[in-house]
């Protein structure tokens, strides 16, 4: 086994834009990976620095190409001529964030925001100056169970495993990668990245032993209600203390943070942008102070001690208050309401729930019943476990649900499969028992029996199914693969009849394709009750497991000079892939695009793009979904929707007419927004630079959009040439490894 090498990641300051400034709910093709490192910030030495007057100045290397000055002009909302011969410029104080809506509840949407790229650069400087102070300010509360505790590690391990996880094809069924030079957040967090981990932890169960009652509280519209000035109050001992000592702009972290949050939200003081981790840190500092005051007052005024008379835990804006005495609860709630009111916040009366021991909700009960249902149906049943595939890199495993590890193996698996192994696989009795109608009926019965809506458990159920599908495929492959290698003549199969081998492979192939067909039906049935971005991602993940497994053959040896061992017939792939197409087409047909909610369904265009063209949505199907000529013309679509549509259409001639309409809609979108406002808007800055890199947009159209952002024809041509050469800015248009990008996305799901 080769030795693992520990590699220190460079550019640790700039990585903030990669981890903390974007909402999680963006398509997998959209990220700051190239803006951060490969194409812009690092390459051209672009950074921001705060001046004494409180403003920011952007700086860059002196030897940048002329075309980059055009990019800087778009990003920093200045004229190209102002940048000639210079290495810095004053940044605008106020920008307009790009806001878009996602489905939060069946009848309620949530507005998320992408801050302007210029503000993202400012955030890098803020983190660099105040990272230690932020950690300290988030360490004052004993209630908080999700808080930054230190700057995250700058290391990754580079070895064959690393390359495997980066998406290199392997002989085995390795479809879920854990690394992509991907950092979840700038800070590492204590204690729980997901609230459900708290429910399962000893701390929760210990509290249940000590206390007979639990009160769950939630802050009403927390992020929308936060007053930006309140950050300075929280840092400086409260409203009165701060106002008594305030002497104007003092350069403190509170004043700087307040100004920064206002600037990225067009000088709005009531509410902060929702989505980025940066905003959650802002809220955390404020609530840390509230927590601290509540605990102090309970002790000093009422002699109620934390961990003795009560226990209180807060996960972002959700409180869990354990108690025995009603008087303790009453005093605590009153104090919490008073201190929240000081910061213009309040508790949600609708989300206030009291529970008596045992602390279990209807949703939890439903999940406990769903787990064995999935275990029974979404797995490979077999009479004997095939302990290890000698051609695979998986460790020995006696349970098809057990976690598997990747071991180091030579790149060229030139050895033959043992004949005994082939015989054992040939004689094994394996089967799937999934029937979608039966599973769906039982799932509905569980929801009905526990008094929960399917939407309440849909995300959990689909995530579990996705995981089980992956494990089922691995278990299936441990039997199928030796037989496939035997058929290809890579085993000493003297005792194996060719006819028996062929029949076994055909039966297994038919069995697998039927199972996957039914599993896809289940996934979309459950998804239909909860069409949210997070749920779309989970379905996306499950579909990707299926596609990757069916659409690749076994590769023996190195890619250039190796050979392929065939896996599955075209019939099996067509049977399953057509089912994927049909379900997505049905989704698009009965759920037309909403002018407010444009992401959830469009996500599926990315997975369809990874399939053969004959399984994709046709131009007419997509046109009907978009309601061309109706109430949702292209000009009303947001930047994300436009980018996903362009990515899906690509250079496919079938979409030539539709793409022309799309481009024309974009031009209307630009013209309908006054130029002075357009240049301040994050949406137009991001969309313009992405369009300039897009290989699916004509050069004349690219120049048009760049000129709409204030560049002259000559300046636009220079910028366009350079951007085309660099290929990507915020969107990866080509060469998308769906598995790799999806895994990187899911690994960033640090808040739930």
XYZ file of C-alpha atoms in Angstrom:
752
model
C 0.000 0.000 0.000
C 1.366 3.378 -0.979
C 1.866 5.998 1.659
C -0.654 8.778 2.023
C 0.754 12.274 1.647
C -0.595 15.131 3.718
C -1.007 18.195 1.504
C -1.526 21.675 2.891
C -4.171 23.615 1.004
C -3.043 26.995 -0.224
C -5.093 30.142 -0.406
C -6.800 29.536 2.879
C -8.063 33.113 3.126
C -9.849 33.221 -0.207
C -11.567 29.909 0.368
C -14.246 31.833 2.265
C -15.977 32.500 -1.064
C -16.044 28.786 -1.708
C -17.668 27.782 1.553
C -19.489 30.593 3.373
C -21.059 33.084 0.965
C -23.425 31.041 -1.221
C -26.736 29.412 -0.317
C -26.708 25.642 -0.244
C -29.748 25.517 -2.537
C -27.970 26.200 -5.803
C -27.686 23.779 -8.739
C -24.644 21.520 -8.643
C -23.236 23.193 -11.758
C -23.112 26.547 -9.917
C -20.378 27.282 -7.390
C -17.514 29.641 -6.647
C -14.877 26.981 -7.316
C -13.499 28.751 -10.388
C -14.163 32.273 -9.205
C -12.207 31.370 -6.057
C -9.099 29.687 -7.293
C -8.587 28.612 -10.838
C -9.967 31.513 -12.849
C -10.038 34.748 -10.894
C -9.308 35.629 -7.261
C -6.120 33.648 -6.855
C -4.974 33.800 -10.443
C -5.086 37.595 -10.617
C -4.465 38.395 -6.959
C -7.817 40.137 -6.478
C -8.680 41.100 -2.911
C -10.437 43.807 -0.887
C -9.061 45.895 1.943
C -10.973 48.011 4.420
C -9.935 51.662 4.673
C -9.942 53.907 7.722
C -13.133 55.622 6.586
C -14.958 52.269 6.702
C -15.091 51.763 2.944
C -13.384 49.043 0.928
C -10.786 49.231 -1.812
C -10.289 46.399 -4.297
C -6.741 45.603 -5.404
C -5.208 43.296 -7.990
C -1.907 42.423 -9.673
C -0.356 44.999 -11.965
C 0.212 42.551 -14.835
C -3.394 41.490 -15.400
C -4.581 41.159 -19.042
C -6.677 43.991 -20.467
C -9.664 41.672 -20.721
C -9.661 41.210 -16.948
C -10.123 44.949 -16.526
C -13.436 44.508 -18.299
C -14.382 41.760 -15.836
C -13.352 43.992 -12.926
C -15.444 46.830 -14.366
C -18.529 44.578 -14.357
C -17.825 43.240 -10.874
C -17.018 46.569 -9.259
C -19.598 48.686 -11.157
C -17.084 51.152 -12.562
C -16.129 52.265 -16.043
C -13.293 50.443 -17.780
C -11.407 53.730 -18.282
C -11.215 54.223 -14.510
C -9.113 51.064 -14.189
C -6.496 51.795 -16.871
C -3.015 51.867 -15.416
C -4.349 51.250 -11.915
C -4.162 48.374 -9.463
C -7.006 49.430 -7.173
C -10.431 51.042 -7.105
C -12.951 52.131 -4.509
C -15.748 49.621 -4.029
C -19.361 50.729 -3.968
C -20.955 50.762 -0.569
C -24.297 49.308 -1.601
C -25.184 46.449 -3.945
C -28.403 44.577 -4.641
C -28.306 40.866 -3.791
C -29.716 38.278 -6.160
C -32.803 36.903 -4.427
C -34.756 33.851 -5.487
C -37.475 31.742 -3.909
C -37.586 28.075 -3.037
C -40.498 26.045 -1.761
C -40.292 25.924 2.049
C -43.729 24.521 2.802
C -46.554 23.531 0.415
C -48.092 26.996 0.671
C -45.039 28.993 1.686
C -41.866 30.048 -0.083
C -38.506 31.059 1.367
C -36.424 33.812 -0.231
C -32.706 33.104 -0.441
C -30.006 35.480 -1.568
C -26.684 35.407 -3.375
C -24.561 38.387 -2.380
C -22.836 40.398 -5.078
C -19.381 38.999 -6.000
C -17.838 42.312 -4.908
C -19.331 41.770 -1.448
C -18.080 38.202 -1.414
C -14.566 39.577 -1.784
C -15.221 41.951 1.129
C -16.290 38.998 3.281
C -12.899 37.352 2.633
C -11.170 40.361 4.172
C -13.613 40.463 7.091
C -12.998 36.801 7.946
C -9.254 37.261 7.700
C -9.303 40.195 10.124
C -11.854 38.896 12.632
C -11.830 35.080 12.485
C -10.466 34.707 16.025
C -12.898 37.273 17.387
C -15.822 35.486 15.714
C -14.826 32.207 17.386
C -14.649 33.981 20.764
C -18.005 35.747 20.324
C -19.589 32.394 19.504
C -18.202 30.669 22.601
C -20.104 32.606 25.289
C -23.332 30.604 25.343
C -23.708 27.241 27.044
C -26.995 26.744 25.194
C -25.691 26.717 21.633
C -25.115 23.311 20.033
C -24.095 24.605 16.613
C -21.301 27.137 16.808
C -17.885 27.686 15.245
C -15.071 26.490 17.464
C -12.004 26.980 15.254
C -10.890 27.637 11.721
C -11.347 24.442 9.709
C -8.375 22.329 8.695
C -6.407 23.297 5.633
C -5.333 19.757 4.837
C -6.391 16.960 2.564
C -4.728 13.592 1.967
C -3.407 12.956 -1.496
C -3.036 9.333 -2.506
C -4.790 6.878 -4.767
C -7.823 7.061 -2.512
C -7.927 10.811 -3.057
C -7.915 10.360 -6.825
C -10.614 7.713 -6.518
C -12.736 10.076 -4.547
C -12.171 12.805 -7.092
C -14.134 10.725 -9.536
C -11.688 8.369 -11.239
C -13.475 5.340 -12.629
C -12.964 2.118 -10.763
C -13.771 -1.494 -11.343
C -15.959 -1.645 -8.295
C -19.207 0.163 -7.699
C -17.881 3.246 -5.944
C -20.368 5.974 -6.557
C -20.287 8.116 -3.450
C -17.213 10.259 -3.060
C -16.304 12.121 0.111
C -13.643 14.511 -1.176
C -13.532 17.055 -3.913
C -11.008 19.486 -2.528
C -14.188 20.629 -0.890
C -14.510 22.456 2.420
C -17.887 22.581 4.127
C -17.374 25.843 5.964
C -14.531 28.187 6.852
C -14.981 27.221 10.520
C -15.392 23.788 12.025
C -18.511 23.528 14.160
C -19.390 22.243 17.580
C -21.426 20.160 18.281
C -24.000 19.167 15.683
C -24.125 19.965 11.973
C -27.660 18.607 11.801
C -30.361 18.940 14.421
C -31.335 15.277 14.068
C -27.904 14.303 15.342
C -28.864 16.011 18.585
C -31.981 13.846 18.930
C -29.849 10.725 18.695
C -27.094 11.925 21.009
C -26.527 10.956 24.636
C -27.005 14.594 25.660
C -30.647 14.541 24.557
C -31.286 11.162 26.177
C -29.545 12.212 29.392
C -31.792 15.265 29.592
C -34.813 12.995 29.136
C -33.679 10.967 32.156
C -33.415 14.078 34.330
C -36.450 16.044 33.229
C -40.059 15.089 32.602
C -40.996 17.955 30.257
C -39.607 19.430 27.061
C -40.587 22.764 25.540
C -39.616 23.436 21.930
C -39.380 27.073 20.872
C -38.608 28.779 17.569
C -37.776 32.403 16.799
C -40.329 33.999 14.498
C -38.856 34.800 11.042
C -35.450 35.105 12.652
C -33.283 36.237 9.738
C -35.956 38.509 8.256
C -36.366 40.261 11.630
C -32.751 40.798 12.663
C -31.833 44.468 12.862
C -28.285 44.914 11.536
C -27.354 47.437 14.263
C -28.115 44.765 16.868
C -24.807 42.995 16.192
C -22.998 45.905 17.844
C -25.445 45.772 20.774
C -24.796 42.071 21.314
C -21.023 42.486 21.186
C -20.960 45.499 23.506
C -23.180 44.350 26.374
C -26.685 45.220 25.147
C -28.575 48.180 23.739
C -28.179 50.535 26.690
C -24.501 49.814 27.226
C -23.724 50.346 23.563
C -25.703 53.576 23.221
C -24.125 55.000 26.380
C -20.638 54.509 24.980
C -21.246 54.918 21.227
C -19.147 57.650 19.632
C -19.830 57.186 15.900
C -17.894 54.889 13.586
C -15.340 53.283 15.837
C -13.893 50.543 13.606
C -14.998 47.803 15.986
C -16.090 44.406 14.674
C -19.699 45.269 15.465
C -19.632 48.483 13.445
C -17.764 46.859 10.551
C -20.077 43.849 10.483
C -23.158 46.062 10.645
C -21.927 48.153 7.723
C -20.997 45.078 5.689
C -24.401 43.416 6.177
C -26.185 46.616 5.207
C -24.049 47.153 2.119
C -24.695 43.709 0.652
C -28.464 44.174 1.153
C -28.755 47.592 -0.507
C -28.403 49.489 2.792
C -31.340 47.653 4.357
C -31.102 47.603 8.165
C -34.197 45.502 8.891
C -33.366 41.903 8.040
C -30.271 40.150 6.714
C -29.852 38.088 3.561
C -30.855 34.445 3.970
C -28.838 31.484 2.769
C -25.108 32.049 3.300
C -23.292 30.631 6.307
C -22.028 34.172 6.850
C -25.553 35.251 7.804
C -25.962 32.359 10.240
C -22.781 33.488 11.991
C -24.258 36.980 12.307
C -27.384 35.587 13.951
C -25.340 33.250 16.151
C -23.391 36.120 17.755
C -26.633 37.923 18.626
C -28.309 34.816 20.040
C -25.161 33.943 21.995
C -25.654 37.173 23.934
C -29.371 36.436 24.471
C -28.551 32.924 25.745
C -25.947 34.281 28.115
C -28.299 36.875 29.593
C -31.131 34.380 30.073
C -28.869 31.962 31.932
C -27.458 34.772 34.108
C -30.865 36.163 35.029
C -32.292 32.737 35.839
C -29.412 32.181 38.248
C -29.092 35.634 39.808
C -32.789 36.519 40.155
C -34.375 33.096 40.629
C -31.473 30.801 41.618
C -32.292 28.376 38.807
C -29.132 26.632 37.677
C -28.471 25.295 34.220
C -27.915 21.501 34.185
C -29.601 21.298 37.606
C -33.029 22.949 37.527
C -33.288 22.919 33.741
C -31.315 22.275 30.589
C -31.534 24.462 27.510
C -30.091 23.838 24.055
C -30.288 26.021 20.967
C -29.721 24.877 17.396
C -29.482 28.079 15.276
C -32.911 29.594 16.085
C -34.575 26.523 17.639
C -34.638 26.138 21.436
C -35.043 22.913 23.421
C -35.899 23.611 27.078
C -35.977 20.628 29.482
C -37.604 21.123 32.897
C -39.565 19.570 35.759
C -41.067 22.661 37.382
C -43.656 24.787 35.541
C -42.425 27.873 37.370
C -38.911 27.375 35.966
C -40.352 27.126 32.463
C -42.469 30.245 32.913
C -39.585 32.377 34.167
C -37.279 31.160 31.403
C -39.779 31.863 28.623
C -40.500 35.357 29.973
C -36.800 36.181 30.142
C -36.169 34.782 26.670
C -39.028 36.850 25.237
C -37.742 39.996 26.974
C -34.178 39.691 25.711
C -35.286 38.745 22.206
C -37.569 41.801 22.178
C -34.549 43.947 22.991
C -33.155 42.786 19.634
C -36.501 43.179 17.832
C -37.032 39.410 17.754
C -39.881 37.281 19.089
C -40.895 33.669 19.643
C -43.267 31.937 17.270
C -46.421 30.982 19.128
C -47.400 28.542 16.365
C -44.182 26.551 16.747
C -44.254 26.361 20.545
C -44.684 22.693 21.491
C -44.696 21.054 24.921
C -43.963 17.373 25.404
C -44.007 15.003 28.330
C -41.614 12.122 28.778
C -41.024 10.089 26.650
C -40.051 12.859 24.246
C -41.073 11.452 20.917
C -42.962 13.168 18.130
C -45.337 11.703 15.586
C -42.695 12.328 12.943
C -40.158 10.303 14.926
C -42.652 7.469 15.330
C -43.270 7.476 11.592
C -39.541 7.369 10.860
C -39.102 4.411 13.192
C -41.697 2.541 11.149
C -40.284 3.661 7.818
C -36.815 2.288 8.622
C -37.854 -1.413 8.709
C -40.083 -0.859 5.665
C -37.065 0.322 3.681
C -34.930 -2.453 5.138
C -37.443 -5.021 3.952
C -38.021 -3.717 0.434
C -35.027 -1.631 -0.683
C -32.333 -4.266 -0.480
C -30.951 -7.384 -2.062
C -32.095 -10.561 -0.348
C -29.752 -13.517 -0.596
C -29.341 -16.934 0.925
C -25.589 -16.703 1.163
C -23.262 -13.743 1.461
C -20.501 -13.480 -1.055
C -17.763 -12.422 1.257
C -15.498 -10.568 -1.117
C -15.145 -9.784 -4.776
C -11.506 -10.434 -5.628
C -11.743 -7.952 -8.473
C -13.151 -5.271 -6.192
C -11.408 -2.949 -3.791
C -14.048 -3.411 -1.096
C -13.104 -4.890 2.241
C -14.537 -8.198 3.405
C -18.069 -7.687 4.523
C -20.712 -10.028 5.795
C -23.560 -7.556 5.664
C -24.746 -5.899 2.511
C -25.663 -2.841 4.572
C -22.309 -2.538 6.264
C -20.055 0.373 5.469
C -17.341 -0.545 3.047
C -13.889 0.888 2.838
C -11.686 1.368 -0.169
C -8.367 -0.386 0.040
C -5.354 0.281 -2.111
C -5.184 -2.073 -5.070
C -2.986 -2.175 -8.155
C -4.389 -0.272 -11.114
C -4.285 -3.314 -13.337
C -6.431 -6.175 -12.054
C -4.842 -8.774 -14.289
C -5.458 -11.779 -12.096
C -8.273 -14.170 -12.904
C -11.385 -14.685 -10.854
C -11.177 -17.871 -8.878
C -13.378 -20.688 -10.279
C -14.788 -21.460 -6.816
C -15.863 -17.847 -6.487
C -17.656 -18.044 -9.838
C -19.372 -21.276 -8.880
C -20.505 -19.851 -5.556
C -21.949 -16.802 -7.294
C -23.630 -19.003 -9.884
C -25.334 -21.079 -7.181
C -26.340 -18.169 -4.983
C -30.017 -17.332 -4.730
C -30.632 -13.632 -4.740
C -33.777 -11.594 -5.250
C -35.393 -8.199 -4.805
C -38.921 -8.036 -3.451
C -39.803 -4.408 -4.208
C -43.270 -3.689 -5.606
C -43.870 0.022 -5.820
C -47.643 -0.121 -5.305
C -47.212 -2.232 -2.183
C -44.427 -0.061 -0.763
C -46.309 3.173 -1.481
C -49.457 1.852 0.189
C -47.545 0.878 3.320
C -45.769 4.235 3.349
C -49.132 6.048 3.216
C -50.466 3.812 5.995
C -47.504 4.676 8.233
C -48.101 8.398 7.670
C -51.832 8.043 8.353
C -51.296 5.891 11.451
C -48.897 8.401 13.000
C -50.828 11.512 12.029
C -48.124 13.012 9.816
C -48.194 14.292 6.257
C -45.936 12.589 3.728
C -44.062 15.882 3.300
C -42.899 15.641 6.931
C -40.946 12.448 6.286
C -40.325 12.641 2.541
C -36.806 14.066 2.709
C -35.769 11.510 5.322
C -37.341 8.599 3.453
C -35.808 9.493 0.097
C -32.370 9.963 1.672
C -32.626 6.496 3.263
C -33.795 4.957 -0.007
C -30.903 6.571 -1.903
C -28.439 5.103 0.570
C -30.065 1.660 0.403
C -30.066 1.674 -3.395
C -26.340 2.363 -3.398
C -25.723 -0.481 -0.940
C -28.046 -2.809 -2.838
C -26.074 -2.189 -6.021
C -22.833 -2.963 -4.229
C -24.264 -6.202 -2.844
C -25.628 -7.118 -6.267
C -22.304 -6.370 -7.910
C -20.408 -8.714 -5.576
C -22.300 -11.553 -7.236
C -22.805 -10.214 -10.742
C -19.248 -9.075 -11.397
C -17.445 -12.433 -11.038
C -20.017 -13.924 -13.417
C -19.474 -11.114 -15.937
C -15.726 -11.684 -15.753
C -16.258 -15.411 -16.187
C -18.292 -14.764 -19.326
C -15.532 -12.514 -20.626
C -13.039 -15.324 -20.199
C -11.190 -13.872 -17.256
C -11.663 -16.886 -15.015
C -10.781 -20.543 -15.030
C -14.388 -21.727 -15.379
C -13.866 -25.331 -16.373
C -16.596 -26.500 -14.023
C -19.078 -23.861 -15.132
C -21.505 -24.425 -17.978
C -21.655 -21.499 -20.393
C -25.415 -21.861 -20.754
C -25.927 -21.806 -17.002
C -23.730 -18.763 -16.753
C -25.610 -16.930 -19.496
C -29.012 -17.764 -17.978
C -27.850 -16.589 -14.555
C -26.596 -13.285 -15.941
C -29.806 -12.713 -17.888
C -31.972 -13.472 -14.844
C -29.933 -11.144 -12.655
C -30.022 -8.391 -15.233
C -33.804 -8.679 -15.580
C -34.217 -8.793 -11.824
C -32.076 -5.698 -11.330
C -33.777 -3.641 -14.028
C -37.230 -4.503 -12.590
C -36.045 -3.547 -9.106
C -34.659 -0.213 -10.257
C -37.836 0.480 -12.233
C -39.918 -0.025 -9.105
C -37.494 1.972 -6.950
C -37.758 4.941 -9.321
C -41.554 4.748 -9.062
C -41.303 4.854 -5.265
C -38.904 7.811 -5.311
C -41.154 9.975 -7.454
C -44.292 8.957 -5.571
C -42.793 10.188 -2.314
C -41.236 13.223 -3.976
C -44.627 14.301 -5.333
C -45.678 15.168 -1.774
C -42.682 17.365 -1.015
C -41.177 19.161 -3.995
C -38.361 21.049 -2.322
C -34.777 21.692 -3.353
C -33.326 19.452 -0.642
C -35.685 16.643 -1.602
C -34.882 17.139 -5.294
C -31.211 16.699 -4.444
C -31.918 13.449 -2.609
C -33.870 12.058 -5.582
C -31.093 13.326 -7.826
C -28.577 11.375 -5.740
C -30.563 8.135 -5.956
C -31.012 8.483 -9.725
C -27.316 9.152 -10.134
C -26.434 5.947 -8.267
C -28.601 4.069 -10.758
C -27.287 5.829 -13.858
C -23.617 5.472 -12.928
C -23.991 1.772 -12.230
C -25.958 0.925 -15.367
C -24.120 3.193 -17.769
C -20.547 2.035 -17.156
C -18.716 -1.190 -17.917
C -15.960 -2.799 -15.885
C -12.561 -1.481 -16.822
C -9.559 -3.762 -16.400
C -6.176 -2.139 -16.363
C -5.356 1.476 -17.010
C -7.745 3.539 -19.080
C -5.511 3.970 -22.130
C -4.331 0.413 -22.623
C -6.855 -1.533 -20.531
C -9.862 -3.504 -21.651
C -13.577 -3.400 -20.929
C -15.680 -6.208 -19.522
C -19.268 -5.604 -20.622
C -21.939 -5.021 -18.003
C -25.634 -5.215 -18.885
C -27.381 -5.084 -22.204
C -28.788 -2.024 -23.917
C -32.271 -3.371 -23.143
C -31.679 -3.159 -19.381
C -30.454 0.409 -19.623
C -33.286 1.472 -21.906
C -35.905 -0.077 -19.603
C -34.638 1.895 -16.595
C -33.579 5.113 -18.317
C -36.921 5.438 -20.080
C -38.597 5.144 -16.682
C -36.433 8.019 -15.425
C -37.409 10.073 -18.468
C -41.112 9.267 -18.115
C -41.243 10.190 -14.430
C -39.424 13.485 -14.977
C -41.545 14.247 -18.047
C -44.677 13.629 -15.953
C -43.324 15.946 -13.286
C -42.770 18.686 -15.853
C -46.206 18.155 -17.397
C -48.327 18.560 -14.248
C -46.159 21.071 -12.411
C -45.662 24.027 -14.810
C -43.077 26.625 -13.986
C -43.960 29.189 -11.365
C -42.724 32.747 -11.789
C -41.638 32.645 -8.135
C -40.509 29.034 -7.705
C -38.222 27.986 -10.539
C -35.581 25.711 -9.077
C -37.108 22.543 -7.677
C -38.182 20.964 -10.959
C -35.407 22.413 -13.130
C -32.891 20.473 -11.024
C -33.950 17.356 -12.914
C -32.769 18.785 -16.226
C -29.206 18.334 -14.952
C -29.667 14.606 -14.352
C -31.396 14.217 -17.723
C -28.435 15.952 -19.385
C -26.212 13.102 -18.168
C -28.311 10.542 -20.082
C -28.291 9.688 -23.758
C -30.193 12.259 -25.829
C -33.070 9.915 -26.572
C -34.000 9.897 -22.862
C -34.043 13.671 -22.452
C -37.034 15.997 -22.523
C -37.805 17.126 -26.048
C -38.010 20.738 -27.148
C -41.820 20.558 -27.226
C -42.004 19.034 -23.716
C -39.730 21.718 -22.311
C -41.597 24.455 -24.163
C -44.930 23.342 -22.670
C -43.414 23.357 -19.197
C -42.087 26.880 -19.670
C -45.501 28.032 -20.898
C -44.156 29.854 -23.917
C -46.603 32.521 -24.935
C -48.188 32.362 -21.510
C -47.593 33.984 -18.133
C -43.939 32.987 -17.632
C -41.855 34.201 -20.582
C -38.099 33.858 -20.462
C -37.710 37.467 -19.360
C -39.358 36.592 -16.042
C -37.016 33.709 -15.278
C -34.247 34.317 -12.779
C -30.543 33.858 -13.507
C -30.383 30.347 -12.042
C -33.286 29.106 -14.144
C -31.769 30.658 -17.278
C -28.379 29.064 -16.583
C -29.871 25.598 -15.995
C -31.914 25.857 -19.196
C -28.871 26.905 -21.219
C -26.840 24.058 -19.737
C -29.541 21.556 -20.621
C -30.026 22.786 -24.190
C -26.298 22.963 -24.875
C -25.552 22.955 -28.593
C -28.252 20.383 -29.351
C -29.808 21.406 -32.684
C -33.236 20.322 -31.459
C -33.292 23.320 -29.123
C -32.040 25.930 -31.615
C -35.374 27.731 -31.850
C -36.068 27.474 -28.113
C -32.599 28.757 -27.280
C -33.101 31.786 -29.540
C -36.258 32.593 -27.602
C -34.325 32.136 -24.374
C -31.598 34.588 -25.467
C -34.205 37.075 -26.639
C -35.949 36.793 -23.266
C -32.659 37.572 -21.561
C -32.223 40.691 -23.658
C -35.693 41.839 -22.638
C -34.792 41.126 -19.017
C -31.726 43.396 -19.293
C -33.555 46.183 -21.119
C -36.437 46.231 -18.654
C -34.043 47.061 -15.804
C -32.534 50.583 -15.707
C -28.782 50.516 -16.323
C -27.867 52.288 -13.105
C -29.734 49.620 -11.127
C -28.656 46.752 -13.381
C -24.962 47.403 -12.699
C -25.539 47.191 -8.941
C -27.411 43.899 -9.092
C -25.670 40.651 -8.223
C -27.974 38.745 -10.565
C -26.824 40.637 -13.661
C -23.146 40.600 -12.696
C -23.182 36.812 -12.236
C -25.368 36.134 -15.282
C -23.320 38.382 -17.584
C -19.968 36.816 -16.737
C -21.402 33.316 -16.950
C -22.948 34.024 -20.349
C -19.584 35.325 -21.572
C -17.962 31.988 -20.692
C -20.834 29.868 -22.017
C -19.957 27.819 -25.126
C -23.651 27.586 -26.027
C -24.109 31.340 -26.602
C -23.092 33.133 -29.801
C -20.255 35.670 -29.583
C -22.494 38.571 -30.719
C -24.948 37.837 -27.915
C -22.142 37.688 -25.359
C -20.887 41.091 -26.495
C -24.422 42.465 -26.248
C -24.769 41.433 -22.594
C -21.316 42.768 -21.673
C -22.180 46.119 -23.277
C -25.408 46.203 -21.297
C -23.178 46.205 -18.197
C -21.341 49.355 -19.276
C -18.497 48.124 -21.521
C -17.775 49.584 -24.946
C -17.704 47.189 -27.948
C -13.888 47.058 -27.833
C -13.810 46.517 -24.065
C -16.505 43.860 -24.311
C -14.581 42.027 -27.024
C -11.414 41.950 -24.895
C -13.293 40.680 -21.850
C -15.206 38.116 -23.872
C -12.045 36.705 -25.480
C -10.435 36.201 -22.096
C -13.535 34.734 -20.470
C -14.037 32.273 -23.321
C -10.436 31.198 -22.915
C -10.932 30.650 -19.175
C -14.156 28.628 -19.816
C -15.830 29.042 -16.412
C -16.617 31.692 -13.830
C -19.601 30.748 -11.649
C -21.050 27.912 -13.763
C -19.319 24.790 -15.009
C -20.751 24.518 -18.505
C -18.920 21.437 -19.799
C -17.189 18.343 -18.478
C -19.521 18.081 -15.493
C -18.916 14.973 -13.401
C -22.367 14.711 -11.859
C -21.269 12.246 -9.170
C -18.389 14.404 -8.075
C -20.355 17.643 -8.074
C -23.350 16.080 -6.343
C -21.199 14.584 -3.615
C -19.466 17.910 -3.064
C -22.883 19.563 -2.798
C -24.320 17.045 -0.334
C -21.172 17.202 1.805
C -21.904 20.918 2.261
C -25.312 20.265 3.824
C -24.092 21.526 7.168
C -27.334 23.097 8.346
C -30.732 21.467 8.571
